[in-house]
Coordinates of N, CA, C and O in Angstrom, one line a residue:
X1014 N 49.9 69.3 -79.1 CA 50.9 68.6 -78.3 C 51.2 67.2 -78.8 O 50.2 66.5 -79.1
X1015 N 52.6 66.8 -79.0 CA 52.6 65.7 -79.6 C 52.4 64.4 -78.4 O 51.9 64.4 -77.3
X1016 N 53.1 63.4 -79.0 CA 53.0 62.6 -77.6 C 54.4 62.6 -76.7 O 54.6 62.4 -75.5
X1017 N 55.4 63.2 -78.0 CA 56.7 63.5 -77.3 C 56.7 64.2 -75.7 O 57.3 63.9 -74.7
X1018 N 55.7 65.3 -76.3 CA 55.8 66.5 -75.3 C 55.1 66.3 -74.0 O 55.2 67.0 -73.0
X1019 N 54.1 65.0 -74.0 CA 53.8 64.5 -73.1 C 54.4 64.0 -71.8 O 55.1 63.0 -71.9
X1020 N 54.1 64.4 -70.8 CA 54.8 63.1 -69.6 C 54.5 61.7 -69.8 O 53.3 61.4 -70.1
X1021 N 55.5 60.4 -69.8 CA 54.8 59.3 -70.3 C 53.6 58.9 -69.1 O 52.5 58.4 -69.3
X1022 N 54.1 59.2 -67.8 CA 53.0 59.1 -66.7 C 51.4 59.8 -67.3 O 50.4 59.2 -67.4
X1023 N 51.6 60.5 -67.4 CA 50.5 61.7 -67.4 C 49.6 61.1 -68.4 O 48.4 60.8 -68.2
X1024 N 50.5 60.8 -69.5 CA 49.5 60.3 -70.7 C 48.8 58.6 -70.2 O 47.7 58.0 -70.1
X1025 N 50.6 58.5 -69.9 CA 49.0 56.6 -69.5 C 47.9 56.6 -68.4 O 47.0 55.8 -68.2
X1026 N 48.3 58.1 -67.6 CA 47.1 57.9 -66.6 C 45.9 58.1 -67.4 O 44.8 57.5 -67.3
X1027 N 46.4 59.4 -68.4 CA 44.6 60.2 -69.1 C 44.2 58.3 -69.9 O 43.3 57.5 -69.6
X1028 N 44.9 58.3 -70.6 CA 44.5 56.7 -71.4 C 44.0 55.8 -70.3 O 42.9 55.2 -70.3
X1029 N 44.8 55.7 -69.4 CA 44.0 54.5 -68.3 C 42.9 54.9 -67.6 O 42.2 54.0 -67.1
X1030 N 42.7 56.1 -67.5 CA 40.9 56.8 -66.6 C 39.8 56.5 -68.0 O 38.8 55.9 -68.0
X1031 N 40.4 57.2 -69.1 CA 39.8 56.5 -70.4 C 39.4 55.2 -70.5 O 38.3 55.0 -70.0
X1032 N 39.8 54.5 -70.8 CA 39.8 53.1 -71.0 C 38.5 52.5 -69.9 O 37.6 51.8 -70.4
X1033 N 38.6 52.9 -68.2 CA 38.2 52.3 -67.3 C 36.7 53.1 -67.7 O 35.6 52.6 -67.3
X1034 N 36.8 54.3 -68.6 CA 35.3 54.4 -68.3 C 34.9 54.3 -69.3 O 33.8 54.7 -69.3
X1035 N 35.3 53.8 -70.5 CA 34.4 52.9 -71.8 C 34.1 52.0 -71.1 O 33.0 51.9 -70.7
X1036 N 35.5 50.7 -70.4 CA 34.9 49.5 -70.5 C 34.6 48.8 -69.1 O 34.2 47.6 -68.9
X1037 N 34.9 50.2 -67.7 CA 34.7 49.4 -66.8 C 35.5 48.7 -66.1 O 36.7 49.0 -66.2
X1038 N 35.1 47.6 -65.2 CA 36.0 46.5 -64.8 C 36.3 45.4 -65.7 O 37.0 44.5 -65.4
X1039 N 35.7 45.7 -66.9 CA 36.2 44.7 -67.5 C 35.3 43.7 -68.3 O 35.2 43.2 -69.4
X1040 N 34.5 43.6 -66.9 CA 33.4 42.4 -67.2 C 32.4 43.3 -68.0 O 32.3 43.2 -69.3
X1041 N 31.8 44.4 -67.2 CA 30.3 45.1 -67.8 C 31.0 46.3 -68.3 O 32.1 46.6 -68.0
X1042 N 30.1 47.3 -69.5 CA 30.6 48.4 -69.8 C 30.4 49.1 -68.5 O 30.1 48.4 -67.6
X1043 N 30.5 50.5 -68.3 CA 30.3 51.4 -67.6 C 29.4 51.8 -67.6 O 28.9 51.6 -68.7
X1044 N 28.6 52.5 -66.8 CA 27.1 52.6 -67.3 C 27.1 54.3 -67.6 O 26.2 54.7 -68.4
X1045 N 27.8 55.2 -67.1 CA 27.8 56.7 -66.9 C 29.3 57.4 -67.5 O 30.1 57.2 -66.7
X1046 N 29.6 57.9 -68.1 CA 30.8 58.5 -68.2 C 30.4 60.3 -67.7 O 29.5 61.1 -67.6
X1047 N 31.9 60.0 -67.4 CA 32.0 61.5 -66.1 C 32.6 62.2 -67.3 O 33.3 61.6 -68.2
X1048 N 32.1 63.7 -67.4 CA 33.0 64.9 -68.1 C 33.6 65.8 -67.2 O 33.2 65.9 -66.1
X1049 N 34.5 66.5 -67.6 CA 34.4 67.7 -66.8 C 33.4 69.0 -67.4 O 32.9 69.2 -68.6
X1050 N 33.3 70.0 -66.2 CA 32.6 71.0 -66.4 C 32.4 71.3 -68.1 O 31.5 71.1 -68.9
X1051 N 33.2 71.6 -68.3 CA 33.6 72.6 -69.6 C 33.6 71.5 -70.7 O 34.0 71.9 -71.8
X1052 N 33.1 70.2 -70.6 CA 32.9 69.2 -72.0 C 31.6 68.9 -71.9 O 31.0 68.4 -72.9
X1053 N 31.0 69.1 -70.6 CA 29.6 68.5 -69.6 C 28.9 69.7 -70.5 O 28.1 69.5 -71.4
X1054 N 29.3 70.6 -70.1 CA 28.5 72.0 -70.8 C 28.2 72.2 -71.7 O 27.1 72.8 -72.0
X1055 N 29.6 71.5 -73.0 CA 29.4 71.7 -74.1 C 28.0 70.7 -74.7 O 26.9 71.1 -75.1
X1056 N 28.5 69.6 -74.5 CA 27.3 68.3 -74.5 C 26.2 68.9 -74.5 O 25.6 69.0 -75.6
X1057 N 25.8 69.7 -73.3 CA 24.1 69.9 -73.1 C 23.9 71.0 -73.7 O 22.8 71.6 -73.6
X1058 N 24.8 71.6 -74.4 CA 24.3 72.8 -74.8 C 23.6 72.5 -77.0 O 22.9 73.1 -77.7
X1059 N 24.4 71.1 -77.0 CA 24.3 70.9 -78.7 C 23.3 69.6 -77.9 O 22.1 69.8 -77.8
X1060 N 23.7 68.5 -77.6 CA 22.8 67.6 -77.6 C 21.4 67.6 -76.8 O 21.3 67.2 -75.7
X1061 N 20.3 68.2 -77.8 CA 19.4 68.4 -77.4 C 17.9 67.5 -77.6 O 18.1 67.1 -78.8
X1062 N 16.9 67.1 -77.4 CA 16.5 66.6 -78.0 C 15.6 67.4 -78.5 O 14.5 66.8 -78.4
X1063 N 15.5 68.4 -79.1 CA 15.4 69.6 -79.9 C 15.6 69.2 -81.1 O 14.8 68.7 -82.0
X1064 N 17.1 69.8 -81.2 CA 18.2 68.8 -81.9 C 18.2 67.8 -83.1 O 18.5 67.9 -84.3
X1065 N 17.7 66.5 -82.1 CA 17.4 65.2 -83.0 C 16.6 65.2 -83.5 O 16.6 65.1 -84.7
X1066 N 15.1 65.3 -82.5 CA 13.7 65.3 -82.9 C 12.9 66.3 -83.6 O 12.0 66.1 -84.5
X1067 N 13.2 67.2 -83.2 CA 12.7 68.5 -84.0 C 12.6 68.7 -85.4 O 11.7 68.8 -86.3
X1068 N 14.3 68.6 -85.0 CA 15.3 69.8 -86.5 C 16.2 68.6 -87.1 O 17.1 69.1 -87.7
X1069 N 16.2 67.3 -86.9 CA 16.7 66.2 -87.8 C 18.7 65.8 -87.6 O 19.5 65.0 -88.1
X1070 N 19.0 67.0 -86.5 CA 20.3 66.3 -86.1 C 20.5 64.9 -85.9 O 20.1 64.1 -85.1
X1071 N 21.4 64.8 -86.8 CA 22.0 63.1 -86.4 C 23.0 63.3 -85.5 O 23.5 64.4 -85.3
X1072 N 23.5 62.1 -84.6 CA 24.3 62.1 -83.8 C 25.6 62.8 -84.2 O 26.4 63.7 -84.0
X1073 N 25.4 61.7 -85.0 CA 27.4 62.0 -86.1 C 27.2 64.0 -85.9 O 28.0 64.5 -85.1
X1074 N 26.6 64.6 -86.3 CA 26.1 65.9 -86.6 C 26.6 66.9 -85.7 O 27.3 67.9 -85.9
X1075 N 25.7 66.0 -84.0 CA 26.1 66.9 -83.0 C 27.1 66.6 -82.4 O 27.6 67.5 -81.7
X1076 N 27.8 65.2 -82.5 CA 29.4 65.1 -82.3 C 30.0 66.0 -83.2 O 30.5 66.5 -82.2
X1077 N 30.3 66.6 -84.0 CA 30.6 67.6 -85.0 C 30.8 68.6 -84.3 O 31.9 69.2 -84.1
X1078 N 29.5 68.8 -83.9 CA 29.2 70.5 -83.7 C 30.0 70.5 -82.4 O 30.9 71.3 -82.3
X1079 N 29.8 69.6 -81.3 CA 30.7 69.7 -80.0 C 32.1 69.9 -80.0 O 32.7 70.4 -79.1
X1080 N 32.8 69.3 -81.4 CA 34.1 69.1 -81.3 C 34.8 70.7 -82.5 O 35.9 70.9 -82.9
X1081 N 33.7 71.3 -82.7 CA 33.9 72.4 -82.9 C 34.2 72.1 -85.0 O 34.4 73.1 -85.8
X1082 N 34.3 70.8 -85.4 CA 34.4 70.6 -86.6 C 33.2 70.8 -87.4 O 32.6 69.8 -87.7
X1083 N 32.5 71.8 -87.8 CA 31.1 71.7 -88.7 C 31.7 73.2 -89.0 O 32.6 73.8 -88.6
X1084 N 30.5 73.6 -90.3 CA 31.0 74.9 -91.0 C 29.8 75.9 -90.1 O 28.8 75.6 -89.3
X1085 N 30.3 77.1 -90.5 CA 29.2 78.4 -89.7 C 28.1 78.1 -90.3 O 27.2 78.1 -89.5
X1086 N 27.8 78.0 -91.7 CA 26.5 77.8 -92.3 C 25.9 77.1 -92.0 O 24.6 77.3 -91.9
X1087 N 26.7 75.4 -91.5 CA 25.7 74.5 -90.7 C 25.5 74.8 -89.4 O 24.3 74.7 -88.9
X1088 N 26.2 75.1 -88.9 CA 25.6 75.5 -87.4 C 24.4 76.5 -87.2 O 23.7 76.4 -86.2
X1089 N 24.3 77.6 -88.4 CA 23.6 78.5 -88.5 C 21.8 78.1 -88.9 O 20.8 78.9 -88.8
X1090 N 22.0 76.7 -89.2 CA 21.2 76.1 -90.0 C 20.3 75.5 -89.2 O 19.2 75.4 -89.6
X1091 N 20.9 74.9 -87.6 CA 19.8 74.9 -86.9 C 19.6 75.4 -85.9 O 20.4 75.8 -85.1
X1092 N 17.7 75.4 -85.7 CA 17.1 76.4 -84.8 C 17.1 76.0 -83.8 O 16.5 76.8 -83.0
X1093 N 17.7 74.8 -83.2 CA 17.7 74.5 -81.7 C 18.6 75.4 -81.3 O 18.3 76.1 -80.2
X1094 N 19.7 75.7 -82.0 CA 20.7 76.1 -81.6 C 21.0 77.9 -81.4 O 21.8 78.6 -80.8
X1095 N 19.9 78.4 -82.4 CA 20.2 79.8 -82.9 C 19.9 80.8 -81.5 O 20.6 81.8 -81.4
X1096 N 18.9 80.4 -80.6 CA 18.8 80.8 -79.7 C 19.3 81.1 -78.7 O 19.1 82.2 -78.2
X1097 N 20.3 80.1 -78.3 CA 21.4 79.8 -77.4 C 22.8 80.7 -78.1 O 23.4 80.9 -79.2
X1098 N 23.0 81.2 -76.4 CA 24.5 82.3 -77.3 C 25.8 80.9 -77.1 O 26.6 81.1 -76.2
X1099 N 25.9 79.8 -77.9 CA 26.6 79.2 -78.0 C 27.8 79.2 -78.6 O 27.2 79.6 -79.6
X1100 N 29.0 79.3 -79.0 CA 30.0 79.6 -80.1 C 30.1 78.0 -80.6 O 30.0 76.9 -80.0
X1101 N 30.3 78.2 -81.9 CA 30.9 77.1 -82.7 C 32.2 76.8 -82.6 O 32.5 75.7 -83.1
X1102 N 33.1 77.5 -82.1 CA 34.4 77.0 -81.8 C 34.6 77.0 -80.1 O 34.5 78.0 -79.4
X1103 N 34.8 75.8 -79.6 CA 34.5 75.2 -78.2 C 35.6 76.5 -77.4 O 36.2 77.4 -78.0
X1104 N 35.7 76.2 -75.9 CA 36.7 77.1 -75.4 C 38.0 76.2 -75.4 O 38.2 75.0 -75.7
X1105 N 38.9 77.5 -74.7 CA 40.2 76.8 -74.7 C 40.5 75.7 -74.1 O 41.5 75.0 -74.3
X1106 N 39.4 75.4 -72.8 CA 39.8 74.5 -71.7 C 39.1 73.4 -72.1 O 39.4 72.5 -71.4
X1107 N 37.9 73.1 -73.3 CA 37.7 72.3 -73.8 C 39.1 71.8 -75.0 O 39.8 70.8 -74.7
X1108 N 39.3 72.2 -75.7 CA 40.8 72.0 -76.3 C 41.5 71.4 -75.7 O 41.9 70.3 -76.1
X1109 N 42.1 71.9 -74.1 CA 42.7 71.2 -73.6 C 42.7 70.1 -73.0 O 43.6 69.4 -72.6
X1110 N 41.4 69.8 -72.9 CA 40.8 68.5 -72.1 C 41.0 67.3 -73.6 O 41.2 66.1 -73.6
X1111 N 40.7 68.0 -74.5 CA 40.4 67.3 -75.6 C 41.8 66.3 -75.8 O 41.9 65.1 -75.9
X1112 N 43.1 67.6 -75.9 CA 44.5 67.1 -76.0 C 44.7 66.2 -74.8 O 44.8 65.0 -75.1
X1113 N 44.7 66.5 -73.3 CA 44.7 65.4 -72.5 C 44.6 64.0 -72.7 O 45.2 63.0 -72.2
X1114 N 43.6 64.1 -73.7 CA 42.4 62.9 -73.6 C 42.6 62.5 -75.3 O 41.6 62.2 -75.8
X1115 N 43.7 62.6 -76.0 CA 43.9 62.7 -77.5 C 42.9 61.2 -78.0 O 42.0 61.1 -78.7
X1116 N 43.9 60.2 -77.2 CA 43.4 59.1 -77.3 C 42.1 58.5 -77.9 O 41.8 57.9 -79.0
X1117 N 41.4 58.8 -76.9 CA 39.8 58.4 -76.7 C 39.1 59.3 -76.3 O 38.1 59.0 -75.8
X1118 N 39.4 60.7 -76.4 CA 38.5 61.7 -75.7 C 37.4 62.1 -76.6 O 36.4 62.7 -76.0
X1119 N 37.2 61.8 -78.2 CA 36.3 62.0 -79.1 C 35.6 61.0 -79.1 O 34.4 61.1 -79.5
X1120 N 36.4 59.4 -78.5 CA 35.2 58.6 -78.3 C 34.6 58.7 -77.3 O 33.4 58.6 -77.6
X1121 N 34.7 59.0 -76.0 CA 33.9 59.2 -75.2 C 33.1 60.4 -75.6 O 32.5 60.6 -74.5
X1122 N 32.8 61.4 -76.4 CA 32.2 62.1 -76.3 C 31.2 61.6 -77.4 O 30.0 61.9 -77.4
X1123 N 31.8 60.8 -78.3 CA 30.8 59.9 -79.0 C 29.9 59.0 -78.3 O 28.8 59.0 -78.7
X1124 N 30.1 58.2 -77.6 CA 29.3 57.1 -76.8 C 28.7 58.6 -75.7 O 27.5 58.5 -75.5
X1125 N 29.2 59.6 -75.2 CA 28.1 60.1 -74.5 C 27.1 60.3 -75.2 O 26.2 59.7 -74.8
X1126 N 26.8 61.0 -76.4 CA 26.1 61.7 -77.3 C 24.8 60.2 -77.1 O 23.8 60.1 -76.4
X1127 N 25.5 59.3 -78.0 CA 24.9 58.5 -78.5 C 24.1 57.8 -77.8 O 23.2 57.2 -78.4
X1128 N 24.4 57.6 -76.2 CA 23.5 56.7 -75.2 C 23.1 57.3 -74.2 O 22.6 56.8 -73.2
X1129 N 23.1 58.9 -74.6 CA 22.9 59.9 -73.2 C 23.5 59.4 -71.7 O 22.9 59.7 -70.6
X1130 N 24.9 58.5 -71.8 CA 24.9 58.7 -70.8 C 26.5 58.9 -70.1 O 27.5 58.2 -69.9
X1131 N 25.9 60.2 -69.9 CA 26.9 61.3 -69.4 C 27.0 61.9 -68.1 O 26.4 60.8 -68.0
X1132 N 27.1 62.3 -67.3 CA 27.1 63.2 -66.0 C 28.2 63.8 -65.8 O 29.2 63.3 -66.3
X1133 N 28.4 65.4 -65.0 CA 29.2 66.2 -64.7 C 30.0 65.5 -63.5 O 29.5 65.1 -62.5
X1134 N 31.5 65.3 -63.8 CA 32.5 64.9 -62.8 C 32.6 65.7 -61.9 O 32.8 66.9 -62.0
X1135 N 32.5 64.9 -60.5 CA 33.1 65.6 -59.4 C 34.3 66.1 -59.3 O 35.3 65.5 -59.8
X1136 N 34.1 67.6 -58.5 CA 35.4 68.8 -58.8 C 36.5 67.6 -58.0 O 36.0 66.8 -57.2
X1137 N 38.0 67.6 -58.2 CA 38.8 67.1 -57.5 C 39.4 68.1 -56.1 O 40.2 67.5 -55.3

C-alpha cells in the first residue's frame, strides 16, 4: 500500500501512536511498547532466550526471523525454533499491522526485541 492509498488521517494517526510510544511525553522514553495480539505472538514465539543464549541468535537475527526476512535454511538452523510449529513467513494480519505501521513499525519491533520491553495491547 503506498502512501497515496492511504487516508492522510489514518496514517498520521498510526505515525502519531508510533512516535508517542518510542519517545513518550517527550521528556522520558516510554518504558513498555504495546503490540497487538498477532505481533505480541510473533515476538515470543522467535525472541527467546533460548534463542540468544543457547543457540547464539543475535538480535539483528531474531528481528529477521519476526519480520519474516531470513532464508528457510536459516531458520531451519536453529533449535530453539525447530520445535515450535512456527512458520517463517508471519500471518496476514501481521502484514497488515506491519503496513499500518510502515513508518516505524520495524522499529518498534526492533527496540522491543532489543530491551524486552514489550507487552500485549489491550483489545479496543
Amino acid at each position: 500500500m503506498t502512501l497515496e492509498d492511504k487516508s492522510q488521517k489514518g496514517f498520521s494517526y498510526s505515525l502519531a501512536k508510533d512516535l508517542k510510544q518510542i519517545y513518550g511525553d517527550g521528556q522520558t522514553p516510554r518504558k513498555t511498547i504495546k503490540l497487538p495480539k498477532v505481533v505480541y505472538d510473533r515476538l515470543k514465539t522467535f525472541d527467546t532466550d533460548e534463542a540468544v543464549g543457547i543457540h547464539g541468535w543475535t538480535h539483528y537475527g531474531i528481528i529477521k526471523l519476526i519480520l519474516g526476512e531470513i532464508s528457510e535454511e536459516d531458520y531451519w538452523i536453529n533449535p530453539a525454533i525447530n520445535d515450535k510449529d512456527a512458520s517463517i513467513n508471519p500471518p496476514k494480519e501481521f502484514y497488515q499491522w506491519l503496513d499500518q505501521h510502515s513508518e516505524l513499525g520495524p522499529l518498534l519491533i526492533m527496540l522491543a526485541v532489543t530491551y524486552g520491553n514489550y507487552e500485549l495491547e489491550e483489545e479496543q
